Tab-separated table of C-alpha atoms in Angstrom:
chain	number	residue	atom	x	y	z
A	768	MET	CA	174.305	100.634	-18.917
A	769	SER	CA	175.964	103.337	-16.882
A	770	HIS	CA	178.310	101.986	-14.062
A	771	ALA	CA	178.588	103.123	-10.258
A	772	PRO	CA	181.774	105.000	-9.599
A	773	SER	CA	184.197	103.235	-6.898
A	774	ASN	CA	183.976	103.661	-3.242
A	775	GLY	CA	186.592	106.192	-3.122
A	776	LEU	CA	185.246	108.337	-5.941
A	777	THR	CA	181.764	108.169	-4.313
A	778	SER	CA	183.269	109.584	-0.888
A	779	LEU	CA	184.935	112.220	-2.909
A	780	LEU	CA	181.804	113.420	-4.786
A	781	LEU	CA	179.576	113.116	-1.532
A	782	GLY	CA	182.239	115.120	0.468
A	783	MET	CA	182.218	117.940	-2.285
A	784	VAL	CA	178.165	117.996	-2.485
A	785	GLY	CA	178.114	118.122	1.379
A	786	ALA	CA	180.527	121.215	1.332
A	787	LEU	CA	178.623	122.985	-1.290
A	788	LEU	CA	175.343	122.576	0.515
A	789	ALA	CA	176.734	123.695	3.493
A	790	ILE	CA	178.224	126.905	1.776
A	791	ALA	CA	174.724	127.319	0.204
A	792	ALA	CA	172.875	127.241	3.554
A	793	THR	CA	175.191	129.587	5.153
A	794	LEU	CA	174.722	132.124	2.167
A	795	ALA	CA	171.009	131.711	2.391
A	796	ALA	CA	170.790	132.312	6.138
A	797	SER	CA	172.952	135.579	5.641
A	798	LEU	CA	170.781	136.823	2.914
A	799	HIS	CA	167.307	135.671	4.770
A	800	PRO	CA	167.979	135.768	8.380
A	801	ALA	CA	164.092	135.478	9.135
A	802	HIS	CA	164.178	132.097	7.170
A	803	ALA	CA	167.439	130.858	9.151
A	804	GLN	CA	165.628	131.476	12.360
A	805	GLY	CA	162.339	129.745	11.267
A	806	VAL	CA	160.554	130.823	14.139
A	807	GLN	CA	158.184	133.645	13.026
A	808	GLN	CA	157.025	131.982	9.898
A	809	GLU	CA	155.787	128.769	10.949
A	810	LEU	CA	152.112	130.124	11.750
A	811	GLN	CA	149.987	130.966	8.709
A	812	SER	CA	148.644	134.377	8.391
A	813	ALA	CA	146.197	136.547	6.590
A	814	PRO	CA	148.055	139.901	5.492
A	815	SER	CA	148.464	143.101	7.652
A	816	PHE	CA	145.551	145.453	7.440
A	817	VAL	CA	144.231	148.576	9.023
A	818	ASP	CA	140.214	149.014	9.306
A	819	ASN	CA	139.069	152.531	10.173
A	820	PHE	CA	135.345	151.715	9.579
A	821	SER	CA	134.835	154.452	6.880
A	822	ASN	CA	132.673	151.423	5.618
A	823	PHE	CA	131.806	147.929	6.814
A	824	ASP	CA	133.935	145.523	4.784
A	825	ARG	CA	131.862	142.496	4.442
A	826	SER	CA	134.613	140.742	2.839
A	827	ARG	CA	136.608	140.970	6.052
A	828	TRP	CA	134.076	140.770	8.708
A	829	PHE	CA	131.261	138.215	9.551
A	830	VAL	CA	128.407	139.463	11.700
A	831	SER	CA	127.375	136.765	14.204
A	832	ASP	CA	123.108	136.567	14.113
A	833	GLY	CA	120.621	134.383	15.625
A	834	TRP	CA	122.362	132.119	18.148
A	835	THR	CA	124.337	132.133	21.443
A	836	ASN	CA	127.467	130.676	22.680
A	837	GLY	CA	126.074	128.589	25.255
A	838	ALA	CA	123.767	128.511	28.323
A	839	HIS	CA	125.873	130.954	30.101
A	840	GLN	CA	124.816	133.856	27.975
A	841	ASN	CA	121.811	135.654	28.345
A	842	CYS	CA	121.323	137.283	24.810
A	843	THR	CA	121.322	136.098	21.362
A	844	TRP	CA	123.368	137.482	18.818
A	845	SER	CA	121.604	140.147	16.544
A	846	LYS	CA	123.248	141.704	13.483
A	847	ASP	CA	120.754	144.557	13.897
A	848	LEU	CA	122.949	145.768	16.882
A	849	VAL	CA	126.213	146.113	14.581
A	850	ARG	CA	126.160	149.632	13.264
A	851	LEU	CA	128.260	152.138	11.727
A	852	SER	CA	128.252	155.921	11.757
A	853	ASP	CA	131.069	158.496	11.069
A	854	GLY	CA	133.717	156.316	11.252
A	855	VAL	CA	132.530	154.514	14.552
A	856	LEU	CA	131.432	150.977	14.683
A	857	SER	CA	129.208	150.258	17.468
A	858	LEU	CA	128.010	146.990	19.100
A	859	GLY	CA	124.992	146.884	21.129
A	860	PHE	CA	123.177	145.098	24.041
A	861	GLU	CA	119.405	145.595	24.648
A	862	LYS	CA	116.592	144.233	26.167
A	863	ARG	CA	114.748	142.521	23.253
A	864	LYS	CA	113.336	139.161	23.376
A	865	LEU	CA	115.155	137.090	20.587
A	866	LYS	CA	114.368	133.451	20.224
A	867	ASP	CA	114.931	131.887	23.796
A	868	ARG	CA	116.622	134.977	25.177
A	869	GLU	CA	115.280	138.094	26.878
A	870	PHE	CA	118.125	140.089	25.556
A	871	ALA	CA	120.008	140.935	22.224
A	872	CYS	CA	123.710	141.457	21.682
A	873	ALA	CA	126.199	141.971	19.155
A	874	GLU	CA	129.547	140.077	17.861
A	875	ILE	CA	131.796	140.493	14.689
A	876	GLN	CA	134.637	138.312	13.681
A	877	THR	CA	137.142	138.354	10.938
A	878	LYS	CA	136.621	135.801	8.161
A	879	GLN	CA	140.427	135.314	7.769
A	880	ARG	CA	142.883	134.003	10.540
A	881	TYR	CA	145.991	136.022	11.607
A	882	GLY	CA	149.419	134.678	13.163
A	883	TYR	CA	152.310	136.415	14.976
A	884	GLY	CA	152.150	140.119	14.856
A	885	VAL	CA	150.718	143.377	16.553
A	886	TYR	CA	147.027	143.395	17.198
A	887	GLU	CA	145.258	146.764	18.415
A	888	ALA	CA	142.020	148.486	18.835
A	889	ARG	CA	140.764	151.861	19.588
A	890	MET	CA	137.716	151.485	21.662
A	891	LYS	CA	135.158	152.742	24.324
A	892	THR	CA	132.741	151.050	26.238
A	893	GLY	CA	129.323	151.544	28.073
A	894	THR	CA	128.643	150.346	31.724
A	895	GLY	CA	126.463	147.712	33.329
A	896	SER	CA	126.902	144.836	35.839
A	897	GLY	CA	127.049	141.453	34.164
A	898	LEU	CA	128.091	142.740	30.693
A	899	ASN	CA	131.333	141.803	28.998
A	900	ALA	CA	132.892	144.138	26.075
A	901	ALA	CA	135.770	142.304	24.587
A	902	PHE	CA	138.474	142.694	21.767
A	903	PHE	CA	140.344	139.382	21.433
A	904	SER	CA	141.685	136.736	18.985
A	905	TYR	CA	140.098	133.169	19.085
A	906	ILE	CA	140.272	129.996	17.330
A	907	GLY	CA	138.307	126.761	18.332
A	908	PRO	CA	136.545	123.695	17.835
A	909	GLN	CA	133.784	125.054	15.398
A	910	ASP	CA	136.684	125.595	13.119
A	911	LYS	CA	138.196	122.124	13.877
A	912	GLN	CA	141.017	123.714	15.748
A	913	PRO	CA	141.953	123.624	19.586
A	914	TRP	CA	140.852	126.458	21.718
A	915	ASP	CA	143.307	129.041	21.655
A	916	GLU	CA	142.632	132.715	22.610
A	917	ILE	CA	144.113	136.031	23.511
A	918	ASP	CA	142.038	138.821	25.390
A	919	PHE	CA	141.177	142.253	26.339
A	920	GLU	CA	137.817	142.230	28.367
A	921	VAL	CA	136.216	145.055	29.956
A	922	LEU	CA	133.808	143.771	32.594
A	923	THR	CA	131.542	146.755	32.511
A	924	LYS	CA	130.674	146.306	36.032
A	925	ASP	CA	133.841	148.121	36.593
A	926	PRO	CA	135.021	150.115	33.660
A	927	SER	CA	138.378	151.302	35.475
A	928	LYS	CA	139.786	148.228	34.725
A	929	VAL	CA	140.416	145.640	31.771
A	930	GLN	CA	141.382	141.715	32.123
A	931	VAL	CA	143.880	140.525	30.072
A	932	ASN	CA	144.334	136.749	29.457
A	933	SER	CA	145.141	133.866	27.103
A	934	TYR	CA	143.380	130.537	26.889
A	935	ILE	CA	145.340	127.138	25.786
A	936	GLN	CA	143.410	124.217	25.032
A	937	GLY	CA	140.430	125.967	26.353
A	938	LYS	CA	142.077	126.824	29.684
A	939	PRO	CA	142.820	130.256	30.957
A	940	LYS	CA	146.363	130.734	32.028
A	941	ASN	CA	147.451	134.002	33.046
A	942	GLY	CA	144.670	136.446	33.704
A	943	LYS	CA	145.186	139.870	35.155
A	944	LEU	CA	143.334	143.007	35.939
A	945	VAL	CA	144.893	146.228	34.430
A	946	ASP	CA	143.652	149.765	35.628
A	947	VAL	CA	142.423	151.722	32.839
A	948	GLU	CA	143.393	155.559	33.480
A	949	GLY	CA	140.295	157.781	33.062
A	950	GLY	CA	138.114	154.497	32.605
A	951	ALA	CA	137.071	152.310	29.661
A	952	ASP	CA	133.835	154.136	29.317
A	953	LYS	CA	135.133	157.709	29.640
A	954	GLY	CA	136.912	158.064	26.315
A	955	PHE	CA	138.527	155.817	23.598
A	956	ASN	CA	141.707	153.880	24.780
A	957	ASP	CA	144.245	151.847	22.583
A	958	TYR	CA	144.150	148.301	23.444
A	959	GLY	CA	146.951	146.084	21.606
A	960	PHE	CA	148.942	142.882	22.121
A	961	VAL	CA	152.065	141.386	20.442
A	962	TRP	CA	152.121	137.612	19.701
A	963	GLU	CA	155.312	136.081	18.953
A	964	LYS	CA	156.266	132.442	19.225
A	965	ASP	CA	158.130	132.887	22.556
A	966	ARG	CA	156.488	135.963	24.010
A	967	LEU	CA	153.053	137.577	24.428
A	968	ARG	CA	152.848	141.297	25.503
A	969	TRP	CA	149.631	143.215	26.294
A	970	TYR	CA	149.802	147.088	25.895
A	971	LEU	CA	147.333	149.811	27.035
A	972	ASN	CA	147.658	153.175	25.646
A	973	GLY	CA	151.123	152.208	24.544
A	974	LYS	CA	152.379	151.020	27.890
A	975	LEU	CA	153.279	147.590	28.615
A	976	VAL	CA	151.007	145.945	31.355
A	977	HIS	CA	151.483	142.350	30.884
A	978	GLU	CA	154.052	139.808	29.417
A	979	VAL	CA	154.007	136.069	29.158
A	980	THR	CA	156.834	133.924	28.216
A	981	ASN	CA	156.087	130.544	29.575
A	982	PRO	CA	155.525	128.010	26.486
A	983	ASP	CA	152.503	126.374	28.010
A	984	GLU	CA	150.719	130.043	28.218
A	985	LEU	CA	151.488	130.922	24.585
A	986	PRO	CA	148.909	130.230	21.642
A	987	THR	CA	150.236	128.161	18.818
A	988	HIS	CA	147.195	128.408	16.304
A	989	SER	CA	146.415	131.125	13.828
A	990	GLN	CA	143.246	132.948	15.107
A	991	LYS	CA	140.260	135.228	13.931
A	992	ILE	CA	139.858	138.647	15.385
A	993	PHE	CA	136.645	139.333	17.490
A	994	PHE	CA	134.622	142.316	19.130
A	995	SER	CA	131.716	141.366	21.164
A	996	LEU	CA	129.375	142.782	23.790
A	997	TRP	CA	127.273	140.284	25.532
A	998	GLY	CA	125.682	139.673	29.011
A	999	SER	CA	125.347	136.779	31.557
A	1000	ASP	CA	123.310	136.105	34.510
A	1001	LYS	CA	125.218	132.990	35.281
A	1002	LEU	CA	128.767	134.044	35.811
A	1003	ALA	CA	128.041	136.527	38.710
A	1004	ASN	CA	131.208	135.704	40.350
A	1005	TRP	CA	133.317	136.955	37.425
A	1006	MET	CA	131.236	139.460	35.696
A	1007	GLY	CA	129.037	140.910	38.516
A	1008	ALA	CA	125.324	140.230	39.092
A	1009	PHE	CA	123.339	140.793	35.860
A	1010	VAL	CA	121.200	143.951	36.052
A	1011	ASP	CA	119.013	145.023	33.340
A	1012	PRO	CA	120.697	148.234	32.293
A	1013	GLY	CA	117.307	149.900	31.555
A	1014	SER	CA	118.521	151.100	28.235
A	1015	LYS	CA	120.882	150.169	25.345
A	1016	VAL	CA	124.483	149.603	26.229
A	1017	THR	CA	126.977	150.033	23.419
A	1018	MET	CA	130.886	149.303	22.704
A	1019	GLU	CA	132.493	151.670	20.098
A	1020	VAL	CA	135.297	150.743	18.056
A	1021	LYS	CA	137.329	153.490	15.723
A	1022	ARG	CA	140.023	151.332	14.562
A	1023	VAL	CA	141.484	147.874	14.407
A	1024	ALA	CA	144.566	146.700	12.799
A	1025	PHE	CA	146.757	143.702	12.571
A	1026	THR	CA	150.633	144.183	11.606
A	1027	ALA	CA	152.453	141.024	10.894
A	1028	LEU	CA	155.996	140.801	12.638
A	1029	GLY	CA	158.631	142.537	10.645
A	1030	GLN	CA	156.204	144.591	8.404
A	1031	PRO	CA	156.391	148.367	8.693
A	1032	CYS	CA	153.863	149.940	10.932
A	1033	GLN	CA	150.664	151.110	9.060
A	1034	PHE	CA	149.789	154.355	10.940
A	1035	PRO	CA	151.602	156.759	13.252
A	1036	GLU	CA	149.894	155.695	16.444
A	1037	SER	CA	150.457	151.963	15.796
A	1038	LEU	CA	152.226	149.881	18.626
A	1039	ALA	CA	154.523	148.489	15.576
A	1040	CYS	CA	155.905	151.966	15.093
A	1041	SER	CA	157.269	152.143	18.614
A	1042	ILE	CA	158.135	148.598	19.698
A	1043	SER	CA	160.733	145.948	18.538
A	1044	ASN	CA	160.900	142.204	18.830
A	1045	SER	CA	163.471	143.018	21.603
A	1046	ASN	CA	161.597	145.521	23.866
């Protein structure tokens, strides 16, 4: 049977071990500063990607079909209104009775969840009062998570502006209307946000248009990426009084990308090429 060392020897050994551990921790921090900070790696995330919609990647995208998001929505999601042509993804809204709604609309969402990083999309919208064309990230109760969300929403009653916002625990925190030079409906614009643990920034065509650093207004859960075009006849104060557009309205997307923080930018126009964690 082995014997325990004396108290003096124990203290000496413990002191040596503690010193060695401290040296090892210092070396590790210098070799792996990101691990030392331990801030941006806390959120689980799927890998970086770029999708130019040369094809529709069903391993990445889930198409909403056959339901609505609630009584506020006057349309039913239809997979038939998600189409791809010449590298442009289109989401449509049209008058077509589907289940208990008089209109049909479109939504896609990623199957995987993403964390801190640069989110960006190049898109163009149609017009119409009572419609919402959105690029956003979201997670919520249906995924057994709290409701966190980061938004770009073009309320197409006025395509000269886009609304940016975040939701924490289902409550909007910092909505702001931002001018879209030339209009969201006249050409393709680049919408992007940079999500960090202690900061959230929105960019429009490469220009910073909104920033939030209040911890109470920052999401803390990995989210899916969405595009949607939908209508409402119950949210008139926000989206405008709904008016039947009389013909199909579309939202077009040429590119979407997620670049994890610290990863190389993936295409020349990417926000990740021109910004850093400090500006």
